[in-house]
């Protein structure tokens, strides 16, 4: 299948927002999405962006049933490992269902790797849900390894009331 | 009770930051994994586009001599990340207080400062990872309202190292 991979622009935020919701639905948690198109525009395309995006686009004649030509995306940002230094974190990777199995996901991930390496990163990190078998298999085939399984690291979060409480010095 | 001061790290703190990074890695039994150098830390934390931010805890001269010989005795390394569902987050990469200075509330104060930074920067959450074998730290965080996303929601952290990154980036 013919497709192009390119850096996301401000104009892509509408489609990125659409696909974020589609991915959240796939992960069965769409009610948790609080970010709108406007937030993405502000947070990703101002002077100090909090994330970067890449888009997979197909030509007009291969558009989706609903008329979308932007059919996949990845959101990533730079992080830091106190052991190894610069790293890249792939926050989202998504391809619309009717465009899967054509190498688009792999191409998106390849682009993130290229950009990460160019920025001096030595590792790419991301999280996957343990029930997402097809994604787990895809990633393991690309040479990834499961840090949670192998090293026993758990992802933790402090949010909402707990975060406010902590900020006020409470225990 | 130790008198201590929390402040933003400066370039001159880099040797101490690396020392504490290695001490924390040793505590996690991963000391041989640290390949970062002072040069990396300086370039990556104090250039035009820092990859990380650091706060350090230091103690006055009289105290340092009697206990460890160091004045910088604790630190936290963090950076900002993004969740497309909820927006900005603060990610806590490293957080450590030297053994001799634990139990004085220094860790709690560091965490308070970071939480404050998160709230001021309109972050909706603070994220970090902990080794499941590190019971003391897990309890410390759970007491402060942290939840274990790996257990509760099934999130697993995956990684691709440089060798496979190069292979993947070369694929057409």
Short mmCIF file of C-alpha atoms in Angstrom, two decimals:
data_model
loop_
_atom_site.label_atom_id
_atom_site.label_comp_id
_atom_site.label_asym_id
_atom_site.label_seq_id
_atom_site.Cartn_x
_atom_site.Cartn_y
_atom_site.Cartn_z
CA UNK A 1 0.00 0.00 0.00
CA UNK A 2 1.15 3.51 -0.83
CA UNK A 3 1.62 5.78 2.19
CA UNK A 4 3.87 8.58 3.48
CA UNK A 5 5.27 9.21 6.94
CA UNK A 6 5.89 12.84 7.90
CA UNK A 7 6.15 15.20 10.88
CA UNK A 8 2.78 16.33 12.25
CA UNK A 9 1.75 19.98 11.82
CA UNK A 10 -0.81 22.17 13.64
CA UNK A 11 -3.38 21.32 10.94
CA UNK A 12 -3.09 17.62 11.78
CA UNK A 13 -4.40 18.12 15.33
CA UNK A 14 -8.00 17.53 14.27
CA UNK A 15 -7.15 14.08 12.89
CA UNK A 16 -4.75 13.31 15.76
CA UNK A 17 -7.56 14.10 18.22
CA UNK A 18 -9.91 11.84 16.25
CA UNK A 19 -7.42 8.96 16.28
CA UNK A 20 -6.56 9.46 19.98
CA UNK A 21 -10.24 8.80 20.73
CA UNK A 22 -10.22 5.78 18.41
CA UNK A 23 -7.17 4.37 20.24
CA UNK A 24 -8.78 5.04 23.65
CA UNK A 25 -11.88 3.18 22.44
CA UNK A 26 -9.68 0.26 21.34
CA UNK A 27 -8.12 0.23 24.85
CA UNK A 28 -11.66 0.42 26.27
CA UNK A 29 -11.12 3.68 28.17
CA UNK A 30 -12.48 6.49 25.95
CA UNK A 31 -14.23 8.19 28.91
CA UNK A 32 -10.77 9.00 30.28
CA UNK A 33 -9.84 11.33 27.39
CA UNK A 34 -9.92 14.91 28.68
CA UNK A 35 -7.65 16.47 26.04
CA UNK A 36 -9.25 18.26 23.07
CA UNK A 37 -7.91 19.42 19.69
CA UNK A 38 -7.17 22.88 21.16
CA UNK A 39 -5.02 21.40 23.95
CA UNK A 40 -3.00 19.37 21.43
CA UNK A 41 -2.40 22.50 19.35
CA UNK A 42 -1.17 24.42 22.39
CA UNK A 43 0.85 21.64 23.99
CA UNK A 44 2.47 20.25 20.85
CA UNK A 45 2.99 23.23 18.59
CA UNK A 46 4.07 26.15 20.76
CA UNK A 47 7.65 27.34 21.43
CA UNK A 48 8.36 24.59 23.99
CA UNK A 49 6.35 21.58 22.86
CA UNK A 50 5.57 18.81 25.36
CA UNK A 51 5.38 16.23 22.61
CA UNK A 52 6.11 15.65 18.91
CA UNK A 53 3.96 13.84 16.39
CA UNK A 54 4.32 11.94 13.14
CA UNK A 55 1.50 11.13 10.75
CA UNK A 56 0.92 8.32 8.25
CA UNK A 57 -1.00 9.56 5.24
CA UNK A 58 -2.45 7.73 2.22
CA UNK A 59 -3.19 9.27 -1.23
CA UNK A 60 -6.74 10.44 -2.11
CA UNK A 61 -7.73 7.27 -3.95
CA UNK A 62 -6.96 5.12 -0.86
CA UNK A 63 -8.92 7.22 1.68
CA UNK A 64 -10.92 5.44 4.42
CA UNK A 65 -14.67 4.77 4.16
CA UNK A 66 -15.37 8.06 6.01
CA UNK A 67 -12.97 9.99 3.77
CA UNK A 68 -9.88 10.18 6.02
CA UNK A 69 -6.42 10.21 4.41
CA UNK A 70 -4.54 10.57 7.70
CA UNK A 71 -4.68 6.96 8.86
CA UNK A 72 -2.07 6.56 11.60
CA UNK A 73 0.04 8.55 14.04
CA UNK A 74 2.64 8.36 16.75
CA UNK A 75 3.20 10.81 19.62
CA UNK A 76 6.62 10.82 21.28
CA UNK A 77 8.83 12.99 23.50
CA UNK A 78 12.36 12.98 24.87
CA UNK A 79 13.09 11.66 28.33
CA UNK A 80 16.24 10.92 30.33
CA UNK A 81 17.64 7.80 31.89
CA UNK A 82 19.89 8.47 34.87
CA UNK A 83 21.81 5.32 33.82
CA UNK A 84 22.13 5.78 30.06
CA UNK A 85 21.22 9.40 29.27
CA UNK A 86 18.97 10.59 26.44
CA UNK A 87 15.98 8.43 25.63
CA UNK A 88 12.82 8.70 23.54
CA UNK A 89 9.40 7.71 24.83
CA UNK A 90 6.73 6.63 22.36
CA UNK A 91 3.48 7.63 24.04
CA UNK A 92 1.00 6.54 21.33
CA UNK A 93 1.23 4.39 18.20
CA UNK A 94 -1.97 3.85 16.24
CA UNK A 95 -3.11 2.77 12.78
CA UNK A 96 -6.80 2.74 11.81
CA UNK A 97 -8.12 -0.87 11.67
CA UNK A 98 -8.74 -0.94 7.90
CA UNK A 99 -5.13 0.12 7.24
CA UNK A 100 -3.39 -2.45 9.43
CA UNK A 101 -1.16 -5.24 8.20
CA UNK A 102 0.44 -3.03 5.52
CA UNK A 103 3.62 -2.00 7.33
CA UNK A 104 2.33 1.42 8.44
CA UNK A 105 2.79 0.78 12.19
CA UNK A 106 6.31 -0.49 11.60
CA UNK A 107 7.11 2.56 9.43
CA UNK A 108 5.83 4.95 12.12
CA UNK A 109 7.91 3.22 14.77
CA UNK A 110 10.92 3.21 12.45
CA UNK A 111 10.57 6.99 12.04
CA UNK A 112 10.44 7.51 15.83
CA UNK A 113 13.61 5.37 16.14
CA UNK A 114 15.39 7.41 13.44
CA UNK A 115 14.45 10.71 15.12
CA UNK A 116 15.45 9.36 18.53
CA UNK A 117 18.83 8.14 17.30
CA UNK A 118 19.43 11.48 15.51
CA UNK A 119 18.80 13.25 18.84
CA UNK A 120 21.41 11.07 20.58
CA UNK A 121 19.04 8.65 22.29
CA UNK A 122 20.16 5.14 23.17
CA UNK A 123 16.77 3.65 24.01
CA UNK A 124 13.11 3.84 23.07
CA UNK A 125 10.57 3.18 25.84
CA UNK A 126 6.78 2.75 25.81
CA UNK A 127 4.05 0.90 27.72
CA UNK A 128 1.63 -1.77 26.53
CA UNK A 129 -1.40 -3.24 28.26
CA UNK A 130 -0.88 -6.85 29.29
CA UNK A 131 -4.05 -8.06 27.52
CA UNK A 132 -3.08 -6.45 24.19
CA UNK A 133 -1.70 -9.68 22.69
CA UNK A 134 -1.41 -8.51 19.08
CA UNK A 135 0.54 -5.39 20.11
CA UNK A 136 2.75 -7.37 22.52
CA UNK A 137 3.61 -9.80 19.69
CA UNK A 138 4.29 -6.95 17.22
CA UNK A 139 6.69 -5.23 19.64
CA UNK A 140 8.52 -8.40 20.65
CA UNK A 141 9.10 -9.11 16.94
CA UNK A 142 10.78 -5.68 16.58
CA UNK A 143 13.36 -6.63 19.22
CA UNK A 144 11.72 -4.96 22.26
CA UNK A 145 11.85 -6.47 25.71
CA UNK A 146 9.46 -6.33 28.64
CA UNK A 147 11.12 -4.29 31.42
CA UNK A 148 8.23 -4.95 33.83
CA UNK A 149 8.60 -8.74 33.41
CA UNK A 150 12.38 -8.94 33.21
CA UNK A 151 13.41 -6.38 35.84
CA UNK A 152 10.23 -6.16 37.92
CA UNK A 153 9.70 -2.43 37.42
CA UNK A 154 6.12 -1.27 38.01
CA UNK A 155 4.65 1.94 36.55
CA UNK A 156 3.36 4.12 39.40
CA UNK A 157 1.19 7.21 39.44
CA UNK A 158 0.30 9.92 41.95
CA UNK A 159 -2.61 12.12 40.78
CA UNK A 160 -5.62 14.24 41.73
CA UNK A 161 -6.20 14.57 45.48
CA UNK A 162 -3.10 12.54 46.33
CA UNK A 163 -0.92 14.91 44.28
CA UNK A 164 -2.52 18.04 45.80
CA UNK A 165 -2.14 16.57 49.27
CA UNK A 166 1.50 15.77 48.65
CA UNK A 167 2.13 19.30 47.35
CA UNK A 168 0.77 20.67 50.60
CA UNK A 169 3.19 18.55 52.61
CA UNK A 170 0.59 16.07 53.85
CA UNK A 171 1.35 12.42 54.56
CA UNK B 1 17.60 16.66 63.26
CA UNK B 2 19.55 17.64 60.15
CA UNK B 3 19.37 21.20 58.86
CA UNK B 4 19.10 20.97 55.14
CA UNK B 5 18.40 23.12 52.15
CA UNK B 6 16.56 22.19 48.95
CA UNK B 7 17.51 24.05 45.79
CA UNK B 8 17.63 23.81 42.02
CA UNK B 9 20.76 21.96 40.84
CA UNK B 10 23.54 23.99 39.27
CA UNK B 11 26.32 22.90 36.86
CA UNK B 12 28.74 22.63 39.80
CA UNK B 13 26.49 19.93 41.32
CA UNK B 14 27.05 17.53 38.41
CA UNK B 15 29.80 15.45 40.11
CA UNK B 16 27.55 15.01 43.19
CA UNK B 17 24.52 14.17 41.03
CA UNK B 18 26.49 11.42 39.28
CA UNK B 19 27.76 10.11 42.62
CA UNK B 20 24.20 9.90 43.97
CA UNK B 21 22.89 8.33 40.72
CA UNK B 22 25.48 5.58 41.18
CA UNK B 23 24.60 5.16 44.86
CA UNK B 24 20.91 4.76 43.99
CA UNK B 25 21.77 2.29 41.20
CA UNK B 26 23.86 0.32 43.71
CA UNK B 27 20.87 0.28 46.12
CA UNK B 28 18.80 -1.19 43.22
CA UNK B 29 21.64 -3.66 42.48
CA UNK B 30 22.13 -2.11 39.02
CA UNK B 31 25.39 -0.24 39.56
CA UNK B 32 27.07 -1.67 36.44
CA UNK B 33 24.23 -0.27 34.28
CA UNK B 34 25.25 3.37 34.81
CA UNK B 35 27.24 4.53 31.78
CA UNK B 36 26.28 8.21 32.04
CA UNK B 37 29.22 10.61 32.51
CA UNK B 38 29.59 14.08 34.09
CA UNK B 39 29.99 15.47 30.56
CA UNK B 40 26.60 13.96 29.52
CA UNK B 41 24.89 15.34 32.61
CA UNK B 42 26.33 18.81 32.05
CA UNK B 43 25.42 18.95 28.36
CA UNK B 44 21.98 17.37 28.78
CA UNK B 45 20.85 19.24 31.89
CA UNK B 46 22.31 22.70 31.57
CA UNK B 47 22.26 23.48 27.85
CA UNK B 48 19.64 25.34 25.77
CA UNK B 49 17.14 22.48 25.78
CA UNK B 50 17.55 20.50 29.00
CA UNK B 51 16.49 16.86 28.88
CA UNK B 52 16.02 16.83 32.65
CA UNK B 53 15.69 19.02 35.76
CA UNK B 54 17.22 18.36 39.15
CA UNK B 55 16.72 19.46 42.74
CA UNK B 56 19.40 18.76 45.33
CA UNK B 57 19.40 18.65 49.11
CA UNK B 58 22.50 19.98 50.80
CA UNK B 59 23.60 20.31 54.41
CA UNK B 60 25.78 23.02 56.02
CA UNK B 61 29.55 22.54 56.25
CA UNK B 62 29.68 21.58 59.97
CA UNK B 63 27.29 18.70 59.46
CA UNK B 64 28.88 17.34 56.31
CA UNK B 65 32.28 16.83 57.83
CA UNK B 66 30.98 14.88 60.79
CA UNK B 67 28.83 12.48 58.79
CA UNK B 68 29.85 11.73 55.23
CA UNK B 69 32.23 14.40 53.95
CA UNK B 70 29.67 15.50 51.36
CA UNK B 71 27.41 18.53 51.42
CA UNK B 72 25.00 17.35 48.67
CA UNK B 73 23.21 14.43 50.31
CA UNK B 74 20.03 13.91 48.29
CA UNK B 75 18.55 14.65 44.87
CA UNK B 76 15.65 14.17 42.53
CA UNK B 77 15.81 14.13 38.73
CA UNK B 78 12.61 14.79 36.78
CA UNK B 79 11.23 15.95 33.43
CA UNK B 80 7.89 16.75 31.84
CA UNK B 81 6.05 14.21 29.73
CA UNK B 82 2.65 14.11 27.98
CA UNK B 83 -0.40 11.92 28.07
CA UNK B 84 -2.69 12.63 25.10
CA UNK B 85 -5.71 11.86 27.31
CA UNK B 86 -4.94 14.13 30.26
CA UNK B 87 -2.09 16.41 29.15
CA UNK B 88 1.14 17.35 30.93
CA UNK B 89 2.71 15.07 33.51
CA UNK B 90 5.78 15.24 35.72
CA UNK B 91 7.96 12.15 35.47
CA UNK B 92 10.18 11.39 38.45
CA UNK B 93 13.27 9.63 37.07
CA UNK B 94 15.41 9.36 40.22
CA UNK B 95 14.82 10.18 43.87
CA UNK B 96 17.42 9.41 46.55
CA UNK B 97 18.65 10.48 49.99
CA UNK B 98 21.94 9.14 51.39
CA UNK B 99 21.45 6.45 54.07
CA UNK B 100 23.00 8.59 56.82
CA UNK B 101 20.40 11.32 56.21
CA UNK B 102 17.22 9.28 56.06
CA UNK B 103 14.46 9.60 58.61
CA UNK B 104 14.75 13.40 58.90
CA UNK B 105 11.98 14.27 56.47
CA UNK B 106 14.33 15.20 53.61
CA UNK B 107 12.72 12.71 51.19
CA UNK B 108 9.24 13.95 52.09
CA UNK B 109 10.32 17.54 51.56
CA UNK B 110 11.81 16.70 48.13
CA UNK B 111 8.58 14.96 47.13
CA UNK B 112 6.55 17.93 48.35
CA UNK B 113 8.67 20.30 46.24
CA UNK B 114 8.21 18.10 43.17
CA UNK B 115 4.46 17.77 43.69
CA UNK B 116 4.30 21.53 44.02
CA UNK B 117 6.26 21.88 40.77
CA UNK B 118 3.82 19.48 39.11
CA UNK B 119 0.77 21.42 40.30
CA UNK B 120 2.30 24.83 39.40
CA UNK B 121 3.06 23.57 35.89
CA UNK B 122 -0.51 22.31 35.51
CA UNK B 123 0.52 18.66 35.44
CA UNK B 124 -2.35 16.38 36.31
CA UNK B 125 -0.15 13.59 37.58
CA UNK B 126 3.31 12.53 38.69
CA UNK B 127 4.60 9.22 37.27
CA UNK B 128 7.60 7.07 38.14
CA UNK B 129 8.67 3.42 38.22
CA UNK B 130 9.65 1.30 41.20
CA UNK B 131 11.13 -2.18 41.31
CA UNK B 132 8.58 -4.58 42.79
CA UNK B 133 11.26 -5.95 45.15
CA UNK B 134 11.77 -2.49 46.69
CA UNK B 135 9.16 -2.91 49.44
CA UNK B 136 10.32 0.09 51.51
CA UNK B 137 9.95 2.50 48.59
CA UNK B 138 6.63 1.03 47.43
CA UNK B 139 5.22 1.50 50.94
CA UNK B 140 6.64 5.06 51.08
CA UNK B 141 4.85 5.96 47.84
CA UNK B 142 1.59 4.11 48.60
CA UNK B 143 1.36 5.95 51.95
CA UNK B 144 1.37 9.13 49.89
CA UNK B 145 -1.46 8.00 47.63
CA UNK B 146 0.45 6.53 44.68
CA UNK B 147 -1.19 3.72 42.74
CA UNK B 148 0.55 0.83 40.98
CA UNK B 149 -0.54 1.04 37.33
CA UNK B 150 1.18 -2.23 36.43
CA UNK B 151 -0.90 -4.12 38.99
CA UNK B 152 -4.14 -2.16 38.73
CA UNK B 153 -4.37 -1.54 34.99
CA UNK B 154 -1.95 -4.06 33.49
CA UNK B 155 0.57 -1.61 32.02
CA UNK B 156 3.94 -3.14 31.17
CA UNK B 157 7.02 -1.01 30.41
CA UNK B 158 8.77 -2.05 27.20
CA UNK B 159 12.14 -1.02 25.87
CA UNK B 160 14.18 -1.22 22.67
CA UNK B 161 17.91 -0.77 23.09
CA UNK B 162 20.28 0.95 20.66
CA UNK B 163 21.23 -2.15 18.63
CA UNK B 164 17.62 -2.91 17.74
CA UNK B 165 16.79 0.80 17.36
CA UNK B 166 19.43 0.98 14.62
CA UNK B 167 17.96 -2.09 12.90
CA UNK B 168 14.44 -0.67 13.10
CA UNK B 169 15.42 2.76 11.84
CA UNK B 170 17.15 1.23 8.82
CA UNK B 171 14.04 -0.67 7.71
CA UNK B 172 12.18 0.85 4.75
#
